[in-house]
mmCIF file of C-alpha atoms in Angstrom:
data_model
loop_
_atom_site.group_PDB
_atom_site.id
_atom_site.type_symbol
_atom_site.label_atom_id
_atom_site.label_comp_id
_atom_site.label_asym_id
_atom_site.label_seq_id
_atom_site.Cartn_x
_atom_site.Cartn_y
_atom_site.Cartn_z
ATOM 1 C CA UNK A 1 -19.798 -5.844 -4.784
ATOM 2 C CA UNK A 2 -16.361 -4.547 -4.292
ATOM 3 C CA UNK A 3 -16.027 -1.223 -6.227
ATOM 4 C CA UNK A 4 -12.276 0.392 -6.881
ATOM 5 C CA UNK A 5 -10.666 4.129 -7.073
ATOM 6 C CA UNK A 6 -8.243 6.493 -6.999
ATOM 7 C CA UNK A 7 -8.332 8.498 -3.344
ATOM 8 C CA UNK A 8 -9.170 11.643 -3.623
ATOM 9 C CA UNK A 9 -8.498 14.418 -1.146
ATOM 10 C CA UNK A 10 -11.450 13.820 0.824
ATOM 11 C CA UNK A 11 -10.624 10.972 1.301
ATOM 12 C CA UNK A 12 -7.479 11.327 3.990
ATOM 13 C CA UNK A 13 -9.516 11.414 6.733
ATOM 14 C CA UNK A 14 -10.193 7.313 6.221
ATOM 15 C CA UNK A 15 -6.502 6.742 4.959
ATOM 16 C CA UNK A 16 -5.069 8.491 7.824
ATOM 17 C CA UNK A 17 -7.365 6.505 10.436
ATOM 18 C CA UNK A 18 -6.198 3.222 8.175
ATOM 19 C CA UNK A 19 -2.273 4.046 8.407
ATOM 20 C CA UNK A 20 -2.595 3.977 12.353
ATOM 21 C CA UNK A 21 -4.790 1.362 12.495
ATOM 22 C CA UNK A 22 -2.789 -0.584 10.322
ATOM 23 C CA UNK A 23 0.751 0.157 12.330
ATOM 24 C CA UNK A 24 -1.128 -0.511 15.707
ATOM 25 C CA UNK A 25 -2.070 -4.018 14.387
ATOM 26 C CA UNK A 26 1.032 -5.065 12.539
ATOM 27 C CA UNK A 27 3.259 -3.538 14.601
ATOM 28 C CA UNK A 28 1.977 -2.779 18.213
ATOM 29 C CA UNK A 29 3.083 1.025 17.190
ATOM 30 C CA UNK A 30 0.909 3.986 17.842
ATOM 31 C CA UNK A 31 1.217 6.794 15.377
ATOM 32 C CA UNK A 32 0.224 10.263 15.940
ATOM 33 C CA UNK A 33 -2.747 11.027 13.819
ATOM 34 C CA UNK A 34 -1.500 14.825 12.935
ATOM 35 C CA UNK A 35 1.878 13.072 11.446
ATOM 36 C CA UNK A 36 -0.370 10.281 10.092
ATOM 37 C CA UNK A 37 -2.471 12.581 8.272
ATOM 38 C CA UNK A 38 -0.028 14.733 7.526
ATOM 39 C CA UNK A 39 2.149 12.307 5.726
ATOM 40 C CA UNK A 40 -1.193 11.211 3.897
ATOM 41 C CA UNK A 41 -1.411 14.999 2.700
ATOM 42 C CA UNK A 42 2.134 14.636 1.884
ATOM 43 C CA UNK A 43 1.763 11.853 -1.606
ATOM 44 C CA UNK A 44 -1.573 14.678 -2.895
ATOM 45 C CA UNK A 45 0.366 17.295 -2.798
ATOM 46 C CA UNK A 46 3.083 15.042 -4.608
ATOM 47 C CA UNK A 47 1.837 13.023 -6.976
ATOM 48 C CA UNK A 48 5.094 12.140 -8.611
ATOM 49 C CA UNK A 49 6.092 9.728 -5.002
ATOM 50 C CA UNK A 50 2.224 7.539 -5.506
ATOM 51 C CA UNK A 51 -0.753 7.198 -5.372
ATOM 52 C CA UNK A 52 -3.337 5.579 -3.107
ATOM 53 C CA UNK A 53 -6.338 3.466 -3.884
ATOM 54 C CA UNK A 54 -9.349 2.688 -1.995
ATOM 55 C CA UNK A 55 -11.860 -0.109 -2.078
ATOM 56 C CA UNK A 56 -16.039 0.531 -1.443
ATOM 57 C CA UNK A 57 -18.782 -1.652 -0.533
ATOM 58 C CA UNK A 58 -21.757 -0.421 -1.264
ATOM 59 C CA UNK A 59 -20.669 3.095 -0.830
ATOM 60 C CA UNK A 60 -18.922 2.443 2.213
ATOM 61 C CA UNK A 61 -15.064 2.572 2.470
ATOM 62 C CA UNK A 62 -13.574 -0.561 3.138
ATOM 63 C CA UNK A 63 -9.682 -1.100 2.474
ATOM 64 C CA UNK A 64 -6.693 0.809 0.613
ATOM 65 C CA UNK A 65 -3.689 0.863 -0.619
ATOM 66 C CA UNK A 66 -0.676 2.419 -1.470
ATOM 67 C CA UNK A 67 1.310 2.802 -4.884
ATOM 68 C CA UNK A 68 4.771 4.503 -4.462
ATOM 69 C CA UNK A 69 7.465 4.317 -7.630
ATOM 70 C CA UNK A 70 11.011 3.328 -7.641
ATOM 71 C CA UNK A 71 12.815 3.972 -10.548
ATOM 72 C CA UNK A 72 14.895 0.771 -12.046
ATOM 73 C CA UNK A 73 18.052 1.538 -13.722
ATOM 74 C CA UNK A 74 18.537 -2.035 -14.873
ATOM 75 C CA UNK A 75 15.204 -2.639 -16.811
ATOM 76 C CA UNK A 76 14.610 1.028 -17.378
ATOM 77 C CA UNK A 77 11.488 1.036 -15.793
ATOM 78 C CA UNK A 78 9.065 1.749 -12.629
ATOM 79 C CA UNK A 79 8.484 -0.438 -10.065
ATOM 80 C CA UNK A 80 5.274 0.087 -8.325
ATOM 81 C CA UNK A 81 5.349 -0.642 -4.756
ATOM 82 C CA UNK A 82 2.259 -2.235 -2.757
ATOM 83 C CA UNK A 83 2.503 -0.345 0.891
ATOM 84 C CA UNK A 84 0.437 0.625 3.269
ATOM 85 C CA UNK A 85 -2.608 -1.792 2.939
ATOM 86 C CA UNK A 86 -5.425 -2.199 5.281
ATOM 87 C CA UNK A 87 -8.816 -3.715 5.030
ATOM 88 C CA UNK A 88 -11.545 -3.131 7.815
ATOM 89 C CA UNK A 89 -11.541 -6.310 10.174
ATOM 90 C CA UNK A 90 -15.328 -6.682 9.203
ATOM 91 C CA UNK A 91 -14.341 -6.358 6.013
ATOM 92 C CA UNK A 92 -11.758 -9.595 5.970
ATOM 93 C CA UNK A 93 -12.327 -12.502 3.757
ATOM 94 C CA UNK A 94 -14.310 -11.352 1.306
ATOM 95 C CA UNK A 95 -11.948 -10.297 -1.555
ATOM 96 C CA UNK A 96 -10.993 -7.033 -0.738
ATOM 97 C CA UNK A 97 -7.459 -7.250 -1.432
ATOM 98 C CA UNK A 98 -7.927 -9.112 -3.919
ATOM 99 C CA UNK A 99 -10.080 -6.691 -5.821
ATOM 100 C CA UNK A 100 -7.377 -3.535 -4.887
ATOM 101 C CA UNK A 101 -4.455 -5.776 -7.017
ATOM 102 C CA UNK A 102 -6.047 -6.487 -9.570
ATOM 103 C CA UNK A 103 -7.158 -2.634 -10.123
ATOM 104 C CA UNK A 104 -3.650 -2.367 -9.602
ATOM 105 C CA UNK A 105 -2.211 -5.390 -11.866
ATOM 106 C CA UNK A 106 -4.364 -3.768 -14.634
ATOM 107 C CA UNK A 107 -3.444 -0.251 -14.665
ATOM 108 C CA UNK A 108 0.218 -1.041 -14.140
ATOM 109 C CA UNK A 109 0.382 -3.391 -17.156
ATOM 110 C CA UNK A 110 -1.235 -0.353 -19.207
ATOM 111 C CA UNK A 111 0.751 2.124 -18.380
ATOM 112 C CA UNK A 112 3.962 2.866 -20.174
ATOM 113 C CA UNK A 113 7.280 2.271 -18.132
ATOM 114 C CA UNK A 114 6.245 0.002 -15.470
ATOM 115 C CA UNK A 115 7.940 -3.372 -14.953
ATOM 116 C CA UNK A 116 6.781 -4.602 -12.263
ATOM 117 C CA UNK A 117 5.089 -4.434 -8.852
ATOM 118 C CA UNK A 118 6.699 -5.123 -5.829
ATOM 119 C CA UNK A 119 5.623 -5.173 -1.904
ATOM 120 C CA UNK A 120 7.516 -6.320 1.243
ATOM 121 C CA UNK A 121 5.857 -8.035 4.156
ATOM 122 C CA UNK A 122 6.209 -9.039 7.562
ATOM 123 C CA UNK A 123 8.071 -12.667 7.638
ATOM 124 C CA UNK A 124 5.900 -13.553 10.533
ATOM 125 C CA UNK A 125 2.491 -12.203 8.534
ATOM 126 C CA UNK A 126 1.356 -15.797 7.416
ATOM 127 C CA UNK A 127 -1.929 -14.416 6.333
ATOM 128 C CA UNK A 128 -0.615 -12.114 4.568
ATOM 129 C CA UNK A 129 2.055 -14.163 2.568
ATOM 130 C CA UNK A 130 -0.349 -16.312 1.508
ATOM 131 C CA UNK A 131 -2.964 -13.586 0.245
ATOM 132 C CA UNK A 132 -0.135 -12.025 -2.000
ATOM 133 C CA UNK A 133 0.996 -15.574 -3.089
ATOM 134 C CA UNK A 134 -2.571 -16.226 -4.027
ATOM 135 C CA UNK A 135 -2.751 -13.118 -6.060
ATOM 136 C CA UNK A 136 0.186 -14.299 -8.330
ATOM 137 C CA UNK A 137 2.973 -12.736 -6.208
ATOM 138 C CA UNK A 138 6.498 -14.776 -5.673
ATOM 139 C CA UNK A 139 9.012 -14.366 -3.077
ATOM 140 C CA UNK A 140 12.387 -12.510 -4.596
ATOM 141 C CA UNK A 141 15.601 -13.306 -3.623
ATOM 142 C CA UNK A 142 16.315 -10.103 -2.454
ATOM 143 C CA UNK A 143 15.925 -9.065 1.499
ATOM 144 C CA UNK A 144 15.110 -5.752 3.056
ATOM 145 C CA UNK A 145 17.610 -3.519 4.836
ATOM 146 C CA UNK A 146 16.493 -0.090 6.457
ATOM 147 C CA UNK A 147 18.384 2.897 8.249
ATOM 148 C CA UNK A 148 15.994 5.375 10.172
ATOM 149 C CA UNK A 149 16.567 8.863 10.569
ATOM 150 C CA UNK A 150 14.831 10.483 13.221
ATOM 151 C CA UNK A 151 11.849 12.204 12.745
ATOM 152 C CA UNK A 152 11.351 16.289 13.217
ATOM 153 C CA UNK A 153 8.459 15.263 16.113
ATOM 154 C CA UNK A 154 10.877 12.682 17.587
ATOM 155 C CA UNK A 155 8.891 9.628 16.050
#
């Protein structure tokens, strides 16, 4: 049985590990684990940018999740953005994700001022697309644009 919860601070070790896990797979990128863990640090110590979630079996950690908040001007509301998810290969297929959005779904439609959740995904990420269609999600019409800054450490 898939159990759900809020991370908690002991819990950054796993997330960070997850994060470059989940950027080595997706994206052939390493990530240095000090910046990976330190940007995990980063959303406890501010609460106000997300939140993260975490999925258990049987005591043992499994997958997460990431909630971040964008503020909408035009339906006065917060959008809660999926990011950062990663389940545990061994883990695959048995409704992990699944479990982490509806947790999601649920609190979001309870709490006050959110409109809407939102996630963006890798066009080639088949898999993927279809797990998030499954789960009720629809592409948007809108696509994703990006400038990078530069990092302090150079990443």
């Amino acid at each position: 049985m898939i159990d759900v919860r809020r991370a908690e601070a002991s819990d950054i070790p796993f997330l960070a590990d997850c994060n470059c896990r989940m950027a080595w797979e997706s994206e052939e990128r390493k990530l240095d684990p000090d910046t990976a863990r330190s940007g995990v640090e980063g959303l406890f110590q501010h609460p106000e940018y997300g939140f993260y979630v975490l999925a258990e079996d049987r005591g043992k950690l499994v997958g997460q999740l990431m909630i971040t908040f964008e503020w909408s001007d035009w339906r006065n509301g917060l959008f809660w953005w999926i990011q950062s998810v990663f389940v545990l290969p061994e883990a695959r297929r048995q409704g992990v994700y699944r479990t982490l959005h509806e947790y999601v779904r649920r609190i979001a439609r309870h709490t006050p001022g959110v409109c809407g959740l939102r996630l963006y995904v890798d066009r080639n990420n088949s898999s993927a697309r279809a797990t998030y269609t499954r789960c009720g999600m629809a592409e948007c019409r809108y696509d994703l644009f990006e400038e990078l800054f530069p990092s302090p450490n150079g990443e």
